[in-house]
mmCIF file of C-alpha atoms and ligand atoms in Angstrom:
data_model
loop_
_atom_site.group_PDB
_atom_site.id
_atom_site.type_symbol
_atom_site.label_atom_id
_atom_site.label_comp_id
_atom_site.label_asym_id
_atom_site.label_seq_id
_atom_site.Cartn_x
_atom_site.Cartn_y
_atom_site.Cartn_z
ATOM 1 C CA MET A 1 -6.786 -40.534 82.511
ATOM 2 C CA SER A 2 -9.602 -42.998 83.262
ATOM 3 C CA ILE A 3 -10.904 -44.936 80.222
ATOM 4 C CA ASP A 4 -14.519 -44.123 81.136
ATOM 5 C CA ARG A 5 -13.899 -40.449 80.326
ATOM 6 C CA PHE A 6 -13.576 -38.644 77.001
ATOM 7 C CA LEU A 7 -10.406 -36.597 76.459
ATOM 8 C CA ASN A 8 -12.404 -33.531 77.459
ATOM 9 C CA GLY A 9 -13.188 -35.177 80.822
ATOM 10 C CA GLU A 10 -16.878 -35.969 80.205
ATOM 11 C CA ASP A 11 -18.308 -39.338 81.290
ATOM 12 C CA VAL A 12 -18.655 -41.628 78.199
ATOM 13 C CA LYS A 13 -21.949 -42.994 79.565
ATOM 14 C CA ALA A 14 -23.548 -39.558 79.997
ATOM 15 C CA ARG A 15 -24.514 -39.099 76.352
ATOM 16 C CA PRO A 16 -26.130 -35.754 75.548
ATOM 17 C CA ALA A 17 -29.770 -35.941 74.416
ATOM 18 C CA PRO A 18 -30.448 -35.642 70.664
ATOM 19 C CA ILE A 19 -32.270 -32.655 69.213
ATOM 20 C CA THR A 20 -35.774 -33.700 68.116
ATOM 21 C CA ASN A 21 -38.365 -31.590 66.392
ATOM 22 C CA LEU A 22 -41.797 -31.955 64.735
ATOM 23 C CA MET A 23 -42.870 -29.453 62.087
ATOM 24 C CA SER A 24 -46.277 -29.209 60.381
ATOM 25 C CA GLN A 25 -46.200 -29.856 56.622
ATOM 26 C CA LYS A 26 -49.497 -28.073 55.972
ATOM 27 C CA MET A 27 -49.423 -25.508 53.128
ATOM 28 C CA GLY A 28 -53.158 -24.964 52.776
ATOM 29 C CA ILE A 29 -56.322 -26.939 53.425
ATOM 30 C CA HIS A 30 -55.530 -29.723 50.948
ATOM 31 C CA GLU A 31 -51.863 -29.181 50.205
ATOM 32 C CA TRP A 32 -48.694 -30.582 51.797
ATOM 33 C CA SER A 33 -45.076 -29.621 51.408
ATOM 34 C CA TYR A 34 -44.179 -33.273 50.800
ATOM 35 C CA ARG A 35 -45.197 -35.765 48.102
ATOM 36 C CA ASN A 36 -47.889 -37.911 49.726
ATOM 37 C CA ASP A 37 -49.083 -40.240 46.935
ATOM 38 C CA PRO A 38 -48.787 -43.855 48.128
ATOM 39 C CA THR A 39 -47.039 -45.900 45.454
ATOM 40 C CA GLY A 40 -47.126 -49.614 44.713
ATOM 41 C CA ASP A 41 -43.764 -49.510 42.903
ATOM 42 C CA ALA A 42 -41.250 -52.164 43.952
ATOM 43 C CA ARG A 43 -37.721 -50.947 44.622
ATOM 44 C CA PHE A 44 -35.896 -50.003 41.396
ATOM 45 C CA LYS A 45 -32.700 -52.028 40.994
ATOM 46 C CA VAL A 46 -29.419 -50.190 40.547
ATOM 47 C CA PRO A 47 -28.080 -51.308 37.126
ATOM 48 C CA TRP A 48 -24.839 -53.313 37.101
ATOM 49 C CA ALA A 49 -22.080 -53.474 34.521
ATOM 50 C CA ALA A 50 -22.205 -56.664 32.413
ATOM 51 C CA ALA A 51 -20.532 -59.581 34.242
ATOM 52 C CA GLU A 52 -17.943 -60.138 31.502
ATOM 53 C CA VAL A 53 -16.924 -56.460 31.726
ATOM 54 C CA ALA A 54 -16.924 -56.282 35.547
ATOM 55 C CA LEU A 55 -14.992 -59.533 35.959
ATOM 56 C CA ALA A 56 -12.370 -58.564 33.369
ATOM 57 C CA SER A 57 -10.803 -55.873 35.571
ATOM 58 C CA ILE A 58 -10.818 -54.998 39.272
ATOM 59 C CA LYS A 59 -10.929 -51.328 38.254
ATOM 60 C CA ILE A 60 -14.421 -51.586 36.732
ATOM 61 C CA GLU A 61 -17.206 -50.111 38.854
ATOM 62 C CA VAL A 62 -19.916 -52.801 39.221
ATOM 63 C CA GLU A 63 -22.849 -50.569 40.276
ATOM 64 C CA LEU A 64 -23.510 -48.039 37.527
ATOM 65 C CA GLY A 65 -25.938 -45.875 39.510
ATOM 66 C CA PHE A 66 -29.368 -44.632 38.457
ATOM 67 C CA ASP A 67 -29.998 -42.399 35.494
ATOM 68 C CA ALA A 68 -31.906 -39.218 36.365
ATOM 69 C CA ALA A 69 -35.359 -40.597 35.416
ATOM 70 C CA THR A 70 -34.969 -43.797 37.506
ATOM 71 C CA ALA A 71 -33.475 -41.873 40.427
ATOM 72 C CA PHE A 72 -36.554 -39.624 40.401
ATOM 73 C CA LYS A 73 -38.885 -42.662 40.418
ATOM 74 C CA GLU A 74 -36.924 -44.303 43.249
ATOM 75 C CA SER A 75 -37.016 -41.187 45.416
ATOM 76 C CA SER A 76 -40.765 -40.771 44.720
ATOM 77 C CA ARG A 77 -41.342 -44.311 46.017
ATOM 78 C CA CYS A 78 -40.648 -43.098 49.567
ATOM 79 C CA LEU A 79 -43.386 -43.859 52.111
ATOM 80 C CA ASN A 80 -42.620 -40.703 54.129
ATOM 81 C CA CYS A 81 -41.637 -42.526 57.293
ATOM 82 C CA ASP A 82 -40.323 -39.216 58.675
ATOM 83 C CA VAL A 83 -43.753 -37.558 58.417
ATOM 84 C CA GLN A 84 -45.889 -38.384 61.438
ATOM 85 C CA THR A 85 -49.640 -38.256 61.972
ATOM 86 C CA VAL A 86 -50.185 -36.064 65.027
ATOM 87 C CA PHE A 87 -53.620 -36.178 66.704
ATOM 88 C CA ASN A 88 -55.129 -33.350 68.755
ATOM 89 C CA ARG A 89 -57.835 -34.786 70.981
ATOM 90 C CA ASP A 90 -59.156 -31.347 71.994
ATOM 91 C CA THR A 91 -60.248 -30.364 68.475
ATOM 92 C CA CYS A 92 -61.684 -33.749 67.408
ATOM 93 C CA ILE A 93 -65.497 -33.710 67.044
ATOM 94 C CA GLU A 94 -65.691 -37.500 66.499
ATOM 95 C CA CYS A 95 -67.273 -37.263 63.049
ATOM 96 C CA ASP A 96 -65.398 -40.460 62.002
ATOM 97 C CA GLY A 97 -64.441 -38.818 58.680
ATOM 98 C CA CYS A 98 -60.797 -39.916 59.081
ATOM 99 C CA VAL A 99 -61.922 -43.482 59.802
ATOM 100 C CA ASP A 100 -63.938 -43.610 56.565
ATOM 101 C CA ILE A 101 -61.223 -42.227 54.323
ATOM 102 C CA CYS A 102 -58.193 -44.102 55.668
ATOM 103 C CA PRO A 103 -57.234 -46.623 52.946
ATOM 104 C CA MET A 104 -55.515 -48.894 55.484
ATOM 105 C CA ASP A 105 -58.140 -49.008 58.282
ATOM 106 C CA SER A 106 -55.431 -47.631 60.540
ATOM 107 C CA ILE A 107 -57.758 -45.455 62.681
ATOM 108 C CA SER A 108 -60.510 -46.640 65.050
ATOM 109 C CA PHE A 109 -62.710 -44.879 67.616
ATOM 110 C CA VAL A 110 -63.613 -47.478 70.217
ATOM 111 C CA ALA A 111 -64.379 -47.959 73.898
ATOM 112 C CA ARG A 112 -61.313 -48.168 76.111
ATOM 113 C CA GLY A 113 -60.021 -51.659 77.003
ATOM 114 C CA ASP A 114 -56.995 -53.754 77.862
ATOM 115 C CA GLU A 115 -54.426 -53.675 75.100
ATOM 116 C CA ALA A 116 -54.685 -57.369 74.158
ATOM 117 C CA GLU A 117 -58.469 -57.161 73.861
ATOM 118 C CA LEU A 118 -58.411 -53.692 72.277
ATOM 119 C CA ARG A 119 -56.186 -54.983 69.472
ATOM 120 C CA THR A 120 -58.962 -57.364 68.391
ATOM 121 C CA ARG A 121 -61.666 -54.649 68.261
ATOM 122 C CA LEU A 122 -59.988 -52.231 65.834
ATOM 123 C CA LYS A 123 -61.186 -51.710 62.242
ATOM 124 C CA ALA A 124 -58.325 -53.983 61.200
ATOM 125 C CA PRO A 125 -57.038 -56.247 64.016
ATOM 126 C CA ALA A 126 -53.566 -55.095 65.124
ATOM 127 C CA GLU A 127 -51.664 -58.365 65.096
ATOM 128 C CA ASN A 128 -48.089 -57.094 65.167
ATOM 129 C CA LEU A 129 -47.449 -57.039 68.906
ATOM 130 C CA GLU A 130 -44.053 -55.395 68.425
ATOM 131 C CA GLN A 131 -45.752 -52.240 67.144
ATOM 132 C CA ALA A 132 -47.125 -50.122 69.988
ATOM 133 C CA LEU A 133 -50.618 -48.651 69.477
ATOM 134 C CA TYR A 134 -51.206 -44.901 69.507
ATOM 135 C CA VAL A 135 -54.095 -44.415 71.991
ATOM 136 C CA SER A 136 -55.539 -40.971 72.765
ATOM 137 C CA ASP A 137 -56.956 -39.757 76.040
ATOM 138 C CA GLU A 138 -60.716 -40.187 76.425
ATOM 139 C CA LEU A 139 -62.879 -38.170 74.020
ATOM 140 C CA LYS A 140 -66.233 -36.521 74.788
ATOM 141 C CA THR A 141 -68.277 -39.648 73.984
ATOM 142 C CA GLY A 142 -66.076 -41.751 76.274
ATOM 143 C CA ARG A 143 -64.350 -43.473 73.353
ATOM 144 C CA VAL A 144 -60.639 -43.290 72.569
ATOM 145 C CA MET A 145 -58.915 -42.851 69.217
ATOM 146 C CA VAL A 146 -56.615 -45.789 68.454
ATOM 147 C CA LYS A 147 -54.181 -45.748 65.557
ATOM 148 C CA ASP A 148 -52.237 -48.769 64.358
ATOM 149 C CA GLU A 149 -49.002 -47.274 63.063
ATOM 150 C CA ASP A 150 -48.008 -50.635 61.607
ATOM 151 C CA VAL A 151 -50.251 -50.170 58.552
ATOM 152 C CA CYS A 152 -50.196 -46.369 58.110
ATOM 153 C CA LEU A 153 -48.945 -45.133 54.708
ATOM 154 C CA HIS A 154 -48.457 -41.545 55.931
ATOM 155 C CA CYS A 155 -50.597 -40.461 52.988
ATOM 156 C CA GLY A 156 -52.219 -37.603 54.915
ATOM 157 C CA LEU A 157 -55.782 -38.345 53.741
ATOM 158 C CA CYS A 158 -57.004 -38.356 57.354
ATOM 159 C CA ALA A 159 -55.547 -34.874 57.873
ATOM 160 C CA GLU A 160 -57.010 -33.622 54.561
ATOM 161 C CA ARG A 161 -60.452 -34.958 55.449
ATOM 162 C CA CYS A 162 -60.567 -33.734 59.042
ATOM 163 C CA PRO A 163 -62.899 -30.686 59.261
ATOM 164 C CA THR A 164 -61.272 -29.330 62.417
ATOM 165 C CA GLY A 165 -57.566 -29.920 61.793
ATOM 166 C CA ALA A 166 -57.401 -32.498 64.589
ATOM 167 C CA TRP A 167 -54.965 -34.522 62.466
ATOM 168 C CA ASP A 168 -51.778 -32.878 61.252
ATOM 169 C CA MET A 169 -48.860 -34.293 59.261
ATOM 170 C CA GLN A 170 -45.610 -33.283 60.953
ATOM 171 C CA LYS A 171 -42.067 -33.958 59.772
ATOM 172 C CA PHE A 172 -39.816 -35.500 62.442
ATOM 173 C CA LEU A 173 -36.206 -34.369 62.702
ATOM 174 C CA LEU A 174 -33.568 -36.082 64.845
ATOM 175 C CA ASN A 175 -30.044 -34.710 65.202
ATOM 176 C CA THR A 176 -27.659 -36.747 67.328
ATOM 177 C CA THR A 177 -25.490 -34.582 69.528
ATOM 178 C CA GLN A 178 -21.714 -34.708 69.157
ATOM 179 C CA ALA A 179 -19.713 -36.038 72.118
ATOM 180 C CA GLY A 180 -17.347 -33.091 72.244
ATOM 181 C CA PRO A 181 -18.818 -29.858 73.647
ATOM 182 C CA ARG A 182 -17.026 -27.728 71.058
ATOM 183 C CA CYS A 183 -18.797 -29.528 68.173
ATOM 184 C CA ARG A 184 -22.288 -29.132 69.646
ATOM 185 C CA ASP A 185 -25.052 -26.935 68.376
ATOM 186 C CA LYS A 186 -24.998 -24.009 70.795
ATOM 187 C CA THR A 187 -28.773 -23.575 70.395
ATOM 188 C CA ASN A 188 -29.421 -27.112 71.804
ATOM 189 C CA LYS A 189 -30.149 -26.190 75.410
ATOM 190 C CA THR A 190 -30.704 -29.815 76.527
ATOM 191 C CA ALA A 191 -27.358 -31.078 75.265
ATOM 192 C CA ASN A 192 -25.486 -28.024 76.476
ATOM 193 C CA ALA A 193 -27.053 -27.863 79.950
ATOM 194 C CA LYS A 194 -24.205 -29.816 81.520
ATOM 195 C CA GLU A 195 -21.617 -27.732 79.731
ATOM 196 C CA MET A 196 -23.180 -24.469 80.871
ATOM 197 C CA ALA A 197 -23.691 -25.638 84.478
HETATM 198 S S1 SF4 B 1 -51.906 -41.082 56.966
HETATM 199 FE FE1 SF4 B 1 -53.182 -42.260 55.497
HETATM 200 S S2 SF4 B 1 -52.876 -44.404 56.074
HETATM 201 FE FE2 SF4 B 1 -52.154 -43.157 57.804
HETATM 202 S S3 SF4 B 1 -53.903 -42.991 59.171
HETATM 203 FE FE3 SF4 B 1 -53.980 -41.201 57.824
HETATM 204 S S4 SF4 B 1 -55.300 -41.826 56.113
HETATM 205 FE FE4 SF4 B 1 -54.682 -43.691 57.195
HETATM 206 S S1 SF4 B 2 -61.959 -36.418 60.905
HETATM 207 FE FE1 SF4 B 2 -61.086 -35.113 62.517
HETATM 208 S S2 SF4 B 2 -62.829 -34.468 63.771
HETATM 209 FE FE2 SF4 B 2 -63.511 -36.229 62.539
HETATM 210 S S3 SF4 B 2 -63.127 -38.015 63.854
HETATM 211 FE FE3 SF4 B 2 -61.318 -37.779 62.582
HETATM 212 S S4 SF4 B 2 -59.948 -36.518 63.844
HETATM 213 FE FE4 SF4 B 2 -61.970 -36.313 64.726
#
């Protein structure tokens, strides 16, 4: 059998697409199903066994793990990178309420322009060129909404403030698809298209 084929005969380069999904985290007008308080806590260190104990025997576990209270604090420190700000241009009335409340100056409503020049006109200049900007289609006043994802805390204040629900906080899910057709999720139509063809 050729080495560019899996045992089941599929081409190793034709990887099936992953399953991706976005789901709103809204539970009410001001309530989310995830903890959205930004925290300034530095990472909590996992406690180690004392050096003289750990070095005395190879059987001693060096990392002792968190106790329940520290584990809770560490998990609460999460910045919710899996929860995305999703903007709906059609329901935005350009009240600038989200711009005012954003603690990171991540959102700007500005006239359209070339990316390099646009980056200098935002509420906070977007200097990290490796981070793409999120730019909406043109709004009714001719401006565009620009969001600099590089500084967003995913706190959801913009979505809480918005009077029309134009911002939503949506949890992103990515499931990679197994190479073998028998292991795949049968409900994933994209990944299974080849198999069913
Ligand atoms: S989620 Fe928070 S930090 Fe991000 S744009 Fe909205 S208000 Fe700003
Ligand atoms: S708060 Fe909502 S309606 Fe107002 S500018 Fe922001 S997205 Fe648009």
